[in-house]
Coordinates of C-alpha atoms and ligand atoms in Angstrom, one line a residue:
M151 CA 141.3 43.0 105.6
I152 CA 142.8 44.4 102.4
P153 CA 142.7 41.5 99.2
P154 CA 146.0 40.6 98.4
R155 CA 146.3 42.4 96.0
L156 CA 145.6 45.5 96.6
V157 CA 149.6 47.8 97.6
C158 CA 149.3 50.3 100.0
S159 CA 150.6 53.3 97.9
R160 CA 150.9 57.0 99.6
G161 CA 148.5 56.1 101.5
L162 CA 146.4 54.2 99.4
W163 CA 145.5 51.3 98.9
R164 CA 145.8 50.6 94.8
S165 CA 145.5 47.5 92.8
Q166 CA 148.9 46.9 92.0
S167 CA 147.5 47.9 88.4
G168 CA 147.2 50.8 90.0
G169 CA 143.7 50.2 89.4
R170 CA 141.2 52.5 91.1
E171 CA 139.1 49.1 92.0
Q172 CA 136.4 48.7 95.3
V173 CA 138.1 49.8 98.6
E174 CA 136.8 48.0 101.0
D175 CA 135.7 49.4 104.5
C176 CA 134.9 52.2 102.5
I177 CA 131.7 53.9 102.9
F178 CA 132.0 56.2 99.8
C179 CA 132.4 52.8 97.6
K180 CA 129.7 51.0 99.8
I181 CA 127.4 53.3 98.3
A182 CA 128.7 54.1 94.9
H183 CA 128.6 49.9 94.5
G184 CA 124.7 49.6 96.4
Q185 CA 126.2 48.0 99.7
V186 CA 124.9 50.8 102.1
E187 CA 121.7 52.5 102.0
S188 CA 121.9 56.3 100.8
Q189 CA 120.1 59.2 99.6
I190 CA 120.8 58.8 96.6
V191 CA 120.6 62.2 94.6
Y192 CA 122.2 61.2 91.0
Q193 CA 123.6 58.4 89.9
D194 CA 125.6 57.9 86.5
E195 CA 129.0 55.8 85.4
H196 CA 131.0 58.2 87.2
L197 CA 129.3 59.8 89.5
V198 CA 126.7 59.2 92.4
A199 CA 125.4 62.1 94.5
F200 CA 123.5 61.4 97.3
D201 CA 121.8 63.2 100.9
D202 CA 125.1 64.2 103.5
I203 CA 123.3 61.9 106.5
N204 CA 124.2 64.8 108.5
P205 CA 123.3 67.8 106.8
Q206 CA 124.4 71.5 107.7
A207 CA 122.0 73.2 105.7
P208 CA 118.9 72.5 103.8
M209 CA 120.2 71.3 101.0
H210 CA 123.7 69.8 101.6
V211 CA 124.5 67.1 99.0
L212 CA 127.9 64.7 98.7
I213 CA 128.9 63.8 95.0
I214 CA 131.3 61.5 94.7
P215 CA 132.9 59.5 91.6
R216 CA 132.4 56.0 92.1
V217 CA 136.0 54.7 91.9
H218 CA 138.0 55.3 94.7
I219 CA 139.8 58.7 95.0
S220 CA 141.2 59.2 98.4
S221 CA 141.7 63.1 97.6
L222 CA 141.8 66.1 95.9
L223 CA 145.8 65.3 96.1
E224 CA 145.4 61.9 94.4
L225 CA 143.7 63.6 90.8
G226 CA 146.1 62.2 88.3
D227 CA 146.1 63.2 84.5
G228 CA 142.8 62.1 82.9
D229 CA 140.3 63.5 85.7
E230 CA 139.5 66.5 84.4
E231 CA 136.6 65.6 83.4
L232 CA 136.0 64.1 86.5
V233 CA 136.3 67.2 88.1
G234 CA 133.9 69.0 85.1
R235 CA 131.5 66.6 86.0
A236 CA 131.4 66.8 89.7
H237 CA 130.7 70.4 89.2
R238 CA 128.1 70.7 86.4
L239 CA 126.5 68.0 88.2
A240 CA 126.7 70.6 92.0
A241 CA 125.1 73.5 89.1
R242 CA 122.8 71.1 87.8
I243 CA 121.4 69.9 91.5
A244 CA 121.4 73.3 92.7
R245 CA 119.5 75.2 89.9
E246 CA 116.5 72.1 90.2
R247 CA 116.1 72.8 93.9
G248 CA 115.7 76.4 93.1
Y249 CA 119.6 77.5 94.3
D250 CA 120.7 78.8 91.4
R251 CA 119.3 82.6 92.8
R252 CA 120.4 82.7 96.6
G253 CA 123.7 80.7 95.4
F254 CA 125.0 77.8 97.1
R255 CA 128.7 76.8 97.9
V256 CA 130.5 73.3 96.7
V257 CA 134.0 72.6 99.5
A258 CA 135.7 69.4 98.5
N259 CA 137.7 68.9 102.3
C260 CA 140.9 67.9 101.5
G261 CA 143.3 66.6 104.6
Q262 CA 142.8 67.0 108.1
D263 CA 143.0 70.5 108.6
A264 CA 140.0 70.8 106.3
G265 CA 138.6 68.0 108.7
Q266 CA 138.2 65.5 105.8
S267 CA 136.8 62.7 107.6
V268 CA 135.7 59.6 105.1
P269 CA 138.6 59.0 103.1
H270 CA 137.6 59.0 99.3
L271 CA 137.1 62.3 96.9
H272 CA 133.7 63.8 97.9
F273 CA 131.7 67.4 96.4
H274 CA 130.2 69.0 99.2
V275 CA 127.0 70.5 97.6
I276 CA 125.6 73.6 100.1
G277 CA 122.8 76.2 100.2
G278 CA 119.9 76.8 101.6
R279 CA 121.2 79.6 103.9
A280 CA 123.6 81.9 104.1
L281 CA 126.9 81.1 104.4
Q282 CA 130.1 82.0 107.1
W283 CA 133.1 83.3 104.9
P284 CA 135.4 82.7 106.4
P285 CA 135.2 79.8 107.1
G286 CA 136.0 77.6 110.6
Ligands
LIG591 P1 134.5 65.0 105.2 O1 134.4 65.1 107.0 O2 134.6 66.8 104.2 O3 135.1 64.0 104.9 O4 132.7 64.9 105.2 C1 132.1 63.6 105.5 C2 130.6 63.4 105.6 O5 130.2 62.6 104.5 C3 130.2 64.3 106.1 O6 129.6 65.0 106.2 C4 129.3 62.8 106.5 O7 128.0 63.4 107.5 C5 129.0 62.6 105.8 N1 128.8 61.3 105.1 C6 129.4 59.7 106.5 N2 129.4 58.7 106.0 C7 127.8 59.2 105.0 C8 126.9 58.2 105.1 N3 127.0 56.6 105.0 N4 125.8 58.4 104.4 C9 125.5 60.1 104.1 N5 126.6 60.7 103.9 C10 127.6 60.0 104.8

């Protein structure tokens, strides 16, 4: 059940004030709030990074905002810093794991055709093997 104070806007449940509170039944909100276990790699007040449960490469980390933003399409004015932080964190994690020389990839799937399966913005940070291009 969606709490009554949340309203649906563009397919998203939001508070009437337009906030980005935790969304019930969002697995990544639960990870961000420590309600579901994950292999946390990094966390701060803005972002959480954790190992993907179904890794597609030796390094497969997901970086999410703590607040609920359902996809890239829901980014708004003022989110530039958050997105910049996420990318700097991706580079830091890759560097710490020694993938800065070999290379790595940062991907945000958006919507059905891209195969987005979790509607909470996340950046895949993938490395440790030669990645194909174009992607499948
Ligand atoms: P996407 O298909 O781009 O939406 O990516 C969602 C990713 O989340 C997939 O790579 C899943 O393996 C991963 N995933 C789903 N549930 C969990 C979870 N509980 N812990 C870690 N990763 C997850």
